C-alpha cells in the first residue's frame, strides 16, 4: 500500500512513524512534512489549503491511500477532491467536517442527537454582545465559532477580558460562541468512524494552557498523556454509547456520514460527560501518545475506515503501560514565535518534529510555534513521564519553553471526577 500523509506537524510525524511500522505499507510520502518526517518518508511540496493540488499529487505519486492530518484542508474539501480522483482518503467530507469547522453546526447536531453539551449562545453582532454576556455567569467561556487552531478560546472570570476577546473576534468578522463553563477533568476521545460504525482509541488528556498549573493563554496543546489511570475502565465504551455513536448516527441521518477520525473533547462533570467540542481529525498532541501505545497496524485500520469496511476489523490491540508527551515551543508562542534558531538533539529517539525545517547546511532549525513533541513511555504514568522529561533534557533550542507539570497530577493520583453529592 502506497500511503500519502498530508500535514507538517508532530501529529503527522506520529502518524508517519506508525505507518512506517506497518508491513502493508510499501511506500510512504508526506506533504509538505518537516525535517523529522524526512527521515521516514518522501517529502513533497504542497499548499495544504488547495484540495485540487492534493488530489493531483496523490494521482501523480500513485497513492493508494491519502491520510489528511490537519483540519483546515478537511474543512476546505480535500477529502472530497481526493475521492473524486478515485483514490481512497482517510478524512471526512467538507460537509461532515463542519462538525469542527462550525461550532454552531456542532451544537445543532448534538441537540438533535440528544448529546449533552454546555448551554451556549451565538453572537454575530457587536450590538448584542453585552446582553448575551449578561445571560452567563463567570467563568465566561468565549470561542471563535470557526477554526482557530486551539487558540480562539478564552476562559476567564473577568467580564472585561471575556468581552475584549469577543469584541476582537467580532471586529474580525468572526461570530462568537459564548457558553457555560463545565467543571471536571477533560478527556480527549479519538474514534475511527465509518458511518454508524464507531471504534474508540485510548482516551487521553491534553494540556491547553501555556504555563504550569494551567496558567496563561490557551494554545494548540502543550502536552498529553494516555491512558487515564483515574478513569473508569469502560470509559471509552460509555462515551461511545452516550456521545459519539449518537452524533455519528445524526450525521448519517442528515446525509453527511462521517468517515475518518472523529475527536470528542469532553469534560467529566459531577452529573456525567458533556462535550466541549468535536474535531474532525486526530488531535495534536494526543495523537503522539495514543499512537505510541497502539499495536494494531495502522494502515489497514485507516483504509478500512476510508472504504466502509471498519466493521469487519478485529478488536484493537494496545501495549501495556502509558505514554506522555511534552511540547517544546518557540520563544513568543502562543503569540508570534521566533523562528530560524538551531535545534540540537532533535533527532533522538522519542522526539517528534512539528515546526522544523532543515537548512541548506544540514542544521535543523525552528519554523513554527510548537517546534517538537518529546514522547516517553513506561510501565505506568510516572515512568512514562520521567522518560519524556529525561529525553527532553537532550533537546536544546534557544529561548524555548515547555511545561514541567505534564501528567504530574494524574501520576500522583490527584485527578478525580467530581462527585454528584
Short mmCIF file of C-alpha atoms in Angstrom, two decimals:
data_model
loop_
_atom_site.label_atom_id
_atom_site.label_comp_id
_atom_site.label_asym_id
_atom_site.label_seq_id
_atom_site.Cartn_x
_atom_site.Cartn_y
_atom_site.Cartn_z
CA UNK A 1 0.00 0.00 0.00
CA UNK A 2 1.32 3.42 -1.02
CA UNK A 3 0.28 5.99 1.61
CA UNK A 4 0.44 9.78 1.31
CA UNK A 5 0.04 11.79 4.54
CA UNK A 6 -0.93 15.47 4.33
CA UNK A 7 0.39 17.81 7.02
CA UNK A 8 3.57 19.03 8.68
CA UNK A 9 3.18 18.74 12.45
CA UNK A 10 4.14 16.33 15.21
CA UNK A 11 0.74 14.68 14.72
CA UNK A 12 1.73 13.82 11.16
CA UNK A 13 5.19 12.70 12.33
CA UNK A 14 3.49 10.28 14.76
CA UNK A 15 1.15 9.03 12.02
CA UNK A 16 4.04 8.54 9.59
CA UNK A 17 6.08 6.61 12.19
CA UNK A 18 3.13 4.32 12.91
CA UNK A 19 2.53 3.73 9.19
CA UNK A 20 6.22 3.02 8.64
CA UNK A 21 5.96 0.09 11.08
CA UNK A 22 3.06 -1.46 9.16
CA UNK A 23 4.29 -4.26 6.83
CA UNK A 24 1.42 -3.49 4.45
CA UNK A 25 2.94 -0.09 3.64
CA UNK A 26 5.32 -0.34 0.68
CA UNK A 27 5.86 3.39 0.09
CA UNK A 28 5.31 6.40 2.31
CA UNK A 29 5.19 10.11 1.49
CA UNK A 30 4.24 13.27 3.35
CA UNK A 31 3.29 16.69 2.03
CA UNK A 32 4.70 19.10 2.99
CA UNK A 33 6.22 17.31 6.01
CA UNK A 34 9.08 18.58 8.15
CA UNK A 35 12.73 17.88 8.95
CA UNK A 36 11.92 14.90 11.18
CA UNK A 37 9.40 13.29 8.84
CA UNK A 38 12.02 13.41 6.06
CA UNK A 39 13.88 10.59 7.83
CA UNK A 40 10.97 8.17 7.31
CA UNK A 41 9.02 9.39 4.28
CA UNK A 42 9.46 11.14 0.95
CA UNK A 43 8.60 14.83 1.22
CA UNK A 44 6.59 16.70 -1.42
CA UNK A 45 5.70 20.37 -1.55
CA UNK A 46 2.00 21.14 -1.12
CA UNK A 47 -0.26 24.04 -0.26
CA UNK A 48 -2.49 22.28 2.27
CA UNK A 49 -5.32 24.74 1.63
CA UNK A 50 -5.58 23.59 -2.02
CA UNK A 51 -7.70 20.41 -2.31
CA UNK A 52 -7.15 20.02 -6.07
CA UNK A 53 -3.37 20.23 -5.63
CA UNK A 54 -3.52 17.39 -3.11
CA UNK A 55 -5.61 15.28 -5.50
CA UNK A 56 -3.14 15.95 -8.30
CA UNK A 57 -0.20 14.97 -6.11
CA UNK A 58 -1.95 11.79 -4.99
CA UNK A 59 -2.54 10.80 -8.63
CA UNK A 60 1.00 11.69 -9.70
CA UNK A 61 2.52 9.77 -6.79
CA UNK A 62 0.11 6.85 -7.38
CA UNK A 63 -1.17 6.82 -3.80
CA UNK A 64 -3.46 4.01 -2.70
CA UNK A 65 -4.49 5.90 0.42
CA UNK A 66 -4.31 9.58 1.42
CA UNK A 67 -4.42 10.46 5.13
CA UNK A 68 -5.28 14.11 5.78
CA UNK A 69 -3.93 15.27 9.14
CA UNK A 70 -4.99 18.92 9.74
CA UNK A 71 -8.49 20.35 9.97
CA UNK A 72 -8.05 23.25 7.52
CA UNK A 73 -7.76 21.09 4.37
CA UNK A 74 -10.59 18.82 5.53
CA UNK A 75 -12.96 21.75 6.06
CA UNK A 76 -11.86 23.03 2.63
CA UNK A 77 -12.88 19.74 0.97
CA UNK A 78 -9.57 17.95 0.44
CA UNK A 79 -11.03 14.51 1.15
CA UNK A 80 -13.78 15.16 -1.41
CA UNK A 81 -11.22 16.13 -4.06
CA UNK A 82 -9.05 13.06 -3.41
CA UNK A 83 -12.04 10.71 -3.55
CA UNK A 84 -13.24 12.36 -6.75
CA UNK A 85 -9.85 11.47 -8.22
CA UNK A 86 -10.58 7.80 -7.49
CA UNK A 87 -8.22 7.46 -4.51
CA UNK A 88 -9.17 6.25 -1.02
CA UNK A 89 -8.96 9.00 1.60
CA UNK A 90 -8.96 8.88 5.38
CA UNK A 91 -10.78 12.04 6.35
CA UNK A 92 -14.36 13.35 6.31
CA UNK A 93 -16.07 15.25 3.53
CA UNK A 94 -16.26 19.03 3.82
CA UNK A 95 -19.93 18.66 4.78
CA UNK A 96 -19.12 16.30 7.67
CA UNK A 97 -16.01 18.31 8.68
CA UNK A 98 -18.37 21.15 9.64
CA UNK A 99 -18.58 19.32 12.98
CA UNK A 100 -15.29 21.15 13.67
CA UNK A 101 -15.48 23.99 11.18
CA UNK A 102 -18.65 25.45 12.71
CA UNK A 103 -19.30 25.24 16.44
CA UNK A 104 -22.91 26.30 15.86
CA UNK A 105 -23.37 23.37 13.45
CA UNK A 106 -21.85 21.03 16.04
CA UNK A 107 -24.20 22.34 18.74
CA UNK A 108 -27.18 21.78 16.44
CA UNK A 109 -26.08 18.21 15.70
CA UNK A 110 -25.61 17.48 19.40
CA UNK A 111 -29.02 18.90 20.26
CA UNK A 112 -30.67 16.72 17.63
CA UNK A 113 -28.71 13.66 18.83
CA UNK A 114 -29.56 14.25 22.49
CA UNK A 115 -25.91 14.66 23.44
CA UNK A 116 -25.13 16.79 26.48
CA UNK A 117 -23.02 19.91 25.94
CA UNK A 118 -22.67 23.32 27.55
CA UNK A 119 -25.55 25.74 27.08
CA UNK A 120 -24.43 28.39 24.62
CA UNK A 121 -25.37 31.38 22.50
CA UNK A 122 -24.03 32.56 19.15
CA UNK A 123 -23.37 36.29 18.81
CA UNK A 124 -22.73 37.71 15.33
CA UNK A 125 -23.44 41.38 16.03
CA UNK A 126 -21.37 43.52 18.46
CA UNK A 127 -24.54 45.34 19.49
CA UNK A 128 -25.84 42.12 21.07
CA UNK A 129 -22.64 41.16 22.88
CA UNK A 130 -23.22 42.78 26.29
CA UNK A 131 -26.74 41.41 26.59
CA UNK A 132 -25.52 37.92 25.70
CA UNK A 133 -22.68 38.02 28.23
CA UNK A 134 -25.13 39.13 30.90
CA UNK A 135 -27.03 35.87 30.43
CA UNK A 136 -23.97 33.86 31.54
CA UNK A 137 -22.14 33.57 34.85
CA UNK A 138 -18.37 33.53 35.42
CA UNK A 139 -16.12 31.94 34.50
CA UNK A 140 -17.00 33.08 30.97
CA UNK A 141 -16.15 30.85 28.01
CA UNK A 142 -15.79 32.75 24.71
CA UNK A 143 -14.90 30.93 21.49
CA UNK A 144 -14.37 31.70 17.84
CA UNK A 145 -17.23 29.93 16.03
CA UNK A 146 -14.82 28.80 13.29
CA UNK A 147 -11.36 27.25 13.15
CA UNK A 148 -8.78 28.85 15.44
CA UNK A 149 -6.05 26.19 15.89
CA UNK A 150 -6.96 25.77 19.56
CA UNK A 151 -6.19 29.41 20.31
CA UNK A 152 -9.58 31.05 19.74
CA UNK A 153 -10.85 30.33 23.25
CA UNK A 154 -10.74 32.49 26.36
CA UNK A 155 -11.93 31.22 29.75
CA UNK A 156 -11.95 33.98 32.35
CA UNK A 157 -13.83 35.11 35.44
CA UNK A 158 -13.10 38.68 34.38
CA UNK A 159 -16.01 40.03 32.35
CA UNK A 160 -13.83 42.64 30.65
CA UNK A 161 -11.32 40.03 29.49
CA UNK A 162 -14.14 37.93 28.05
CA UNK A 163 -15.74 40.96 26.43
CA UNK A 164 -12.44 42.13 24.90
CA UNK A 165 -11.81 38.72 23.33
CA UNK A 166 -15.34 38.56 21.94
CA UNK A 167 -15.06 42.09 20.56
CA UNK A 168 -11.76 41.29 18.84
CA UNK A 169 -13.31 38.23 17.16
CA UNK A 170 -16.42 40.13 16.10
CA UNK A 171 -14.35 43.03 14.76
CA UNK A 172 -12.52 40.49 12.61
CA UNK A 173 -15.80 39.24 11.16
CA UNK A 174 -15.92 36.06 13.26
CA UNK A 175 -19.16 35.05 15.01
CA UNK A 176 -18.64 34.30 18.70
CA UNK A 177 -19.86 31.38 20.79
CA UNK A 178 -20.46 32.12 24.48
CA UNK A 179 -21.12 29.08 26.65
CA UNK A 180 -21.37 27.84 30.22
CA UNK A 181 -18.22 26.64 31.95
CA UNK A 182 -18.02 22.88 32.50
CA UNK A 183 -16.25 21.74 35.69
CA UNK A 184 -14.31 18.48 35.82
CA UNK A 185 -11.33 16.70 34.23
CA UNK A 186 -11.10 16.87 30.45
CA UNK A 187 -10.92 13.83 28.18
CA UNK A 188 -9.92 13.55 24.53
CA UNK A 189 -11.50 10.53 22.86
CA UNK A 190 -10.48 9.66 19.30
CA UNK A 191 -12.84 7.38 17.39
CA UNK A 192 -12.49 5.78 13.99
CA UNK A 193 -15.89 6.41 12.42
CA UNK A 194 -17.30 4.85 9.26
CA UNK A 195 -20.91 5.96 9.00
CA UNK A 196 -22.52 4.48 12.11
CA UNK A 197 -19.59 2.18 12.94
CA UNK A 198 -17.54 3.66 15.79
CA UNK A 199 -14.26 2.22 17.13
CA UNK A 200 -12.72 4.15 20.04
CA UNK A 201 -8.99 4.56 20.63
CA UNK A 202 -7.49 5.05 24.09
CA UNK A 203 -8.84 8.07 25.98
CA UNK A 204 -6.18 10.74 26.58
CA UNK A 205 -5.88 14.10 28.29
CA UNK A 206 -4.13 17.16 26.88
CA UNK A 207 -2.99 20.47 28.39
CA UNK A 208 -4.16 23.60 26.59
CA UNK A 209 -2.75 26.39 28.75
CA UNK A 210 0.78 27.55 28.02
CA UNK A 211 2.07 27.54 31.59
CA UNK A 212 2.44 25.23 34.57
CA UNK A 213 -0.64 24.89 36.72
CA UNK A 214 -2.84 25.63 33.70
CA UNK A 215 -1.78 29.27 33.69
CA UNK A 216 -1.59 31.70 30.77
CA UNK A 217 -3.39 31.72 27.43
CA UNK A 218 -4.74 28.74 25.51
CA UNK A 219 -2.51 27.09 22.93
CA UNK A 220 -2.79 24.29 20.40
CA UNK A 221 -1.67 21.96 23.21
CA UNK A 222 1.44 21.78 25.40
CA UNK A 223 1.44 18.08 26.29
CA UNK A 224 -0.70 14.97 26.76
CA UNK A 225 -0.84 11.54 28.34
CA UNK A 226 -2.64 8.22 27.89
CA UNK A 227 -4.28 6.17 29.25
CA UNK A 228 -6.19 7.81 32.12
CA UNK A 229 -5.45 5.95 35.39
CA UNK A 230 -8.16 7.88 37.22
CA UNK A 231 -10.95 6.98 34.78
CA UNK A 232 -13.31 4.00 34.74
CA UNK A 233 -12.07 1.03 32.71
CA UNK A 234 -15.13 1.20 30.47
CA UNK A 235 -14.97 4.98 29.94
CA UNK A 236 -14.37 4.75 26.18
CA UNK A 237 -17.37 2.45 25.73
CA UNK A 238 -19.59 4.73 27.82
CA UNK A 239 -18.57 7.78 25.80
CA UNK A 240 -19.17 5.99 22.51
CA UNK A 241 -22.66 4.96 23.62
CA UNK A 242 -23.63 8.33 25.11
CA UNK A 243 -21.83 10.76 22.81
CA UNK A 244 -20.01 9.61 19.68
CA UNK A 245 -22.40 6.98 18.31
CA UNK A 246 -25.47 9.27 18.58
CA UNK A 247 -23.59 12.08 16.79
CA UNK A 248 -22.36 9.71 14.07
CA UNK A 249 -25.92 8.46 13.59
CA UNK A 250 -27.27 12.01 13.38
CA UNK A 251 -24.72 12.89 10.69
CA UNK A 252 -25.85 9.83 8.71
CA UNK A 253 -29.48 10.91 9.17
CA UNK A 254 -28.58 14.32 7.73
CA UNK A 255 -26.98 12.74 4.67
CA UNK A 256 -23.43 13.72 5.65
CA UNK A 257 -21.95 10.47 7.04
CA UNK A 258 -18.60 10.87 8.80
CA UNK A 259 -15.68 8.79 7.52
CA UNK A 260 -12.39 9.33 9.32
CA UNK A 261 -11.33 10.31 12.82
CA UNK A 262 -13.97 11.94 15.00
CA UNK A 263 -12.45 13.51 18.11
CA UNK A 264 -14.69 14.28 21.07
CA UNK A 265 -13.32 16.76 23.59
CA UNK A 266 -15.28 16.27 26.81
CA UNK A 267 -15.49 17.20 30.47
CA UNK A 268 -16.44 14.55 33.01
CA UNK A 269 -18.71 16.59 35.26
CA UNK A 270 -20.40 15.51 38.50
CA UNK A 271 -23.57 14.83 36.52
CA UNK A 272 -21.97 12.97 33.63
CA UNK A 273 -19.93 13.65 30.48
CA UNK A 274 -20.52 16.83 28.49
CA UNK A 275 -18.97 17.78 25.16
CA UNK A 276 -16.70 20.81 24.85
CA UNK A 277 -16.18 20.36 21.11
CA UNK A 278 -15.83 17.91 18.26
CA UNK A 279 -12.84 17.85 15.91
CA UNK A 280 -12.77 16.17 12.51
CA UNK A 281 -9.23 14.76 12.73
CA UNK A 282 -6.54 13.36 15.02
CA UNK A 283 -5.68 15.83 17.78
CA UNK A 284 -2.22 17.21 18.46
CA UNK A 285 -0.55 16.42 20.90
CA UNK A 286 -2.80 13.50 21.94
CA UNK A 287 -2.00 11.55 18.75
CA UNK A 288 1.62 11.36 19.85
CA UNK A 289 0.72 9.35 22.97
CA UNK A 290 -2.20 7.33 21.62
CA UNK A 291 -0.29 6.01 18.61
CA UNK A 292 2.76 5.30 20.79
CA UNK A 293 0.64 2.65 22.53
CA UNK A 294 -1.27 1.23 19.52
CA UNK A 295 -0.08 -2.21 18.43
CA UNK A 296 -2.66 -2.90 15.70
CA UNK A 297 -1.13 -1.99 12.30
CA UNK A 298 -2.39 1.48 11.43
CA UNK A 299 -2.59 1.48 7.63
CA UNK A 300 -5.21 -1.26 7.37
CA UNK A 301 -7.32 0.43 10.05
CA UNK A 302 -7.28 3.75 8.21
CA UNK A 303 -8.00 2.16 4.84
CA UNK A 304 -10.87 0.10 6.27
CA UNK A 305 -12.36 3.30 7.66
CA UNK A 306 -11.89 5.08 4.34
CA UNK A 307 -13.51 2.29 2.33
CA UNK A 308 -16.53 1.46 4.50
CA UNK A 309 -15.08 -1.76 5.93
CA UNK A 310 -14.30 -0.73 9.51
CA UNK A 311 -16.99 -3.02 10.97
CA UNK A 312 -15.03 -6.04 9.75
CA UNK A 313 -11.81 -5.17 11.58
CA UNK A 314 -10.58 -7.15 14.60
CA UNK A 315 -10.54 -5.52 18.06
CA UNK A 316 -7.66 -3.11 18.54
CA UNK A 317 -4.54 -4.23 20.39
CA UNK A 318 -2.70 -1.93 22.80
CA UNK A 319 0.64 -2.01 24.58
CA UNK A 320 0.65 -2.19 28.35
CA UNK A 321 1.81 0.88 30.22
CA UNK A 322 1.49 4.58 29.49
CA UNK A 323 2.82 7.37 27.28
CA UNK A 324 3.48 11.07 27.94
CA UNK A 325 4.40 13.83 25.50
CA UNK A 326 5.78 17.28 26.30
CA UNK A 327 5.68 20.05 23.69
CA UNK A 328 8.71 22.29 23.19
CA UNK A 329 7.54 25.71 21.99
CA UNK A 330 9.47 28.57 20.43
CA UNK A 331 10.06 31.85 22.20
CA UNK A 332 6.98 34.04 21.79
CA UNK A 333 4.45 31.20 21.40
CA UNK A 334 1.39 31.29 21.55
CA UNK A 335 1.95 34.79 20.19
CA UNK A 336 4.31 35.40 17.28
CA UNK A 337 7.06 32.76 17.59
CA UNK A 338 10.72 33.35 16.94
CA UNK A 339 11.89 31.10 14.11
CA UNK A 340 15.18 30.14 12.49
CA UNK A 341 17.01 29.05 15.66
CA UNK A 342 19.19 25.94 15.52
CA UNK A 343 17.87 22.88 17.39
CA UNK A 344 20.18 20.21 18.79
CA UNK A 345 19.05 16.81 19.98
CA UNK A 346 16.07 16.83 17.64
CA UNK A 347 16.95 13.52 16.02
CA UNK A 348 16.98 11.49 19.23
CA UNK A 349 14.52 8.68 19.98
CA UNK A 350 11.10 9.87 21.03
CA UNK A 351 11.48 13.35 19.55
CA UNK A 352 8.73 14.18 17.04
CA UNK A 353 9.04 17.25 14.83
CA UNK A 354 6.36 19.90 14.34
CA UNK A 355 7.65 23.35 13.40
CA UNK A 356 11.04 22.42 11.97
CA UNK A 357 12.94 22.62 8.70
CA UNK A 358 16.42 21.61 7.55
CA UNK A 359 18.71 24.41 6.33
CA UNK A 360 20.96 24.03 3.32
CA UNK A 361 23.91 23.47 5.67
CA UNK A 362 22.11 20.49 7.24
CA UNK A 363 21.14 22.15 10.52
CA UNK A 364 17.61 21.62 11.85
CA UNK A 365 16.02 24.96 12.76
CA UNK A 366 12.73 26.09 14.26
CA UNK A 367 9.99 27.04 11.80
CA UNK A 368 6.84 27.42 13.90
CA UNK A 369 5.33 27.92 17.34
CA UNK A 370 5.14 24.36 18.58
CA UNK A 371 8.51 23.02 17.49
CA UNK A 372 8.84 19.49 18.91
CA UNK A 373 6.91 16.86 20.88
CA UNK A 374 9.04 14.68 23.15
CA UNK A 375 7.44 11.31 23.93
CA UNK A 376 8.23 8.91 26.74
CA UNK A 377 6.70 5.51 27.50
CA UNK A 378 6.83 3.37 30.62
CA UNK A 379 5.15 0.74 32.73
CA UNK A 380 2.97 3.41 34.30
CA UNK A 381 2.35 7.13 34.03
CA UNK A 382 5.12 8.06 36.45
CA UNK A 383 7.69 6.08 34.44
CA UNK A 384 6.46 7.47 31.12
CA UNK A 385 6.57 11.00 32.50
CA UNK A 386 10.12 10.55 33.80
CA UNK A 387 11.24 9.18 30.43
CA UNK A 388 9.69 12.06 28.49
CA UNK A 389 11.43 14.67 30.63
CA UNK A 390 14.71 12.72 30.54
CA UNK A 391 14.61 12.78 26.75
CA UNK A 392 13.68 16.44 26.76
CA UNK A 393 16.92 17.25 28.63
CA UNK A 394 18.83 16.33 25.48
CA UNK A 395 16.94 18.84 23.32
CA UNK A 396 18.18 22.43 23.05
CA UNK A 397 16.51 25.39 21.36
CA UNK A 398 17.40 28.95 22.37
CA UNK A 399 14.54 30.76 24.09
CA UNK A 400 12.22 27.73 24.01
CA UNK A 401 9.76 26.90 26.75
CA UNK A 402 7.76 23.88 27.90
CA UNK A 403 5.53 22.89 30.77
CA UNK A 404 7.16 20.97 33.61
CA UNK A 405 3.93 19.51 35.01
CA UNK A 406 2.51 17.42 32.17
CA UNK A 407 0.71 14.40 33.72
CA UNK A 408 2.11 15.22 37.18
CA UNK A 409 -1.24 15.38 38.99
CA UNK A 410 -2.51 12.23 37.28
CA UNK A 411 0.69 10.33 38.14
CA UNK A 412 0.31 11.45 41.76
CA UNK A 413 -3.30 10.27 41.91
CA UNK A 414 -4.66 13.81 42.25
CA UNK A 415 -7.18 13.74 39.37
CA UNK A 416 -10.74 12.60 40.00
CA UNK A 417 -14.21 13.02 38.55
CA UNK A 418 -16.29 15.36 40.78
CA UNK A 419 -18.87 13.68 42.98
CA UNK A 420 -22.56 14.32 42.39
CA UNK A 421 -23.10 14.60 46.16
#
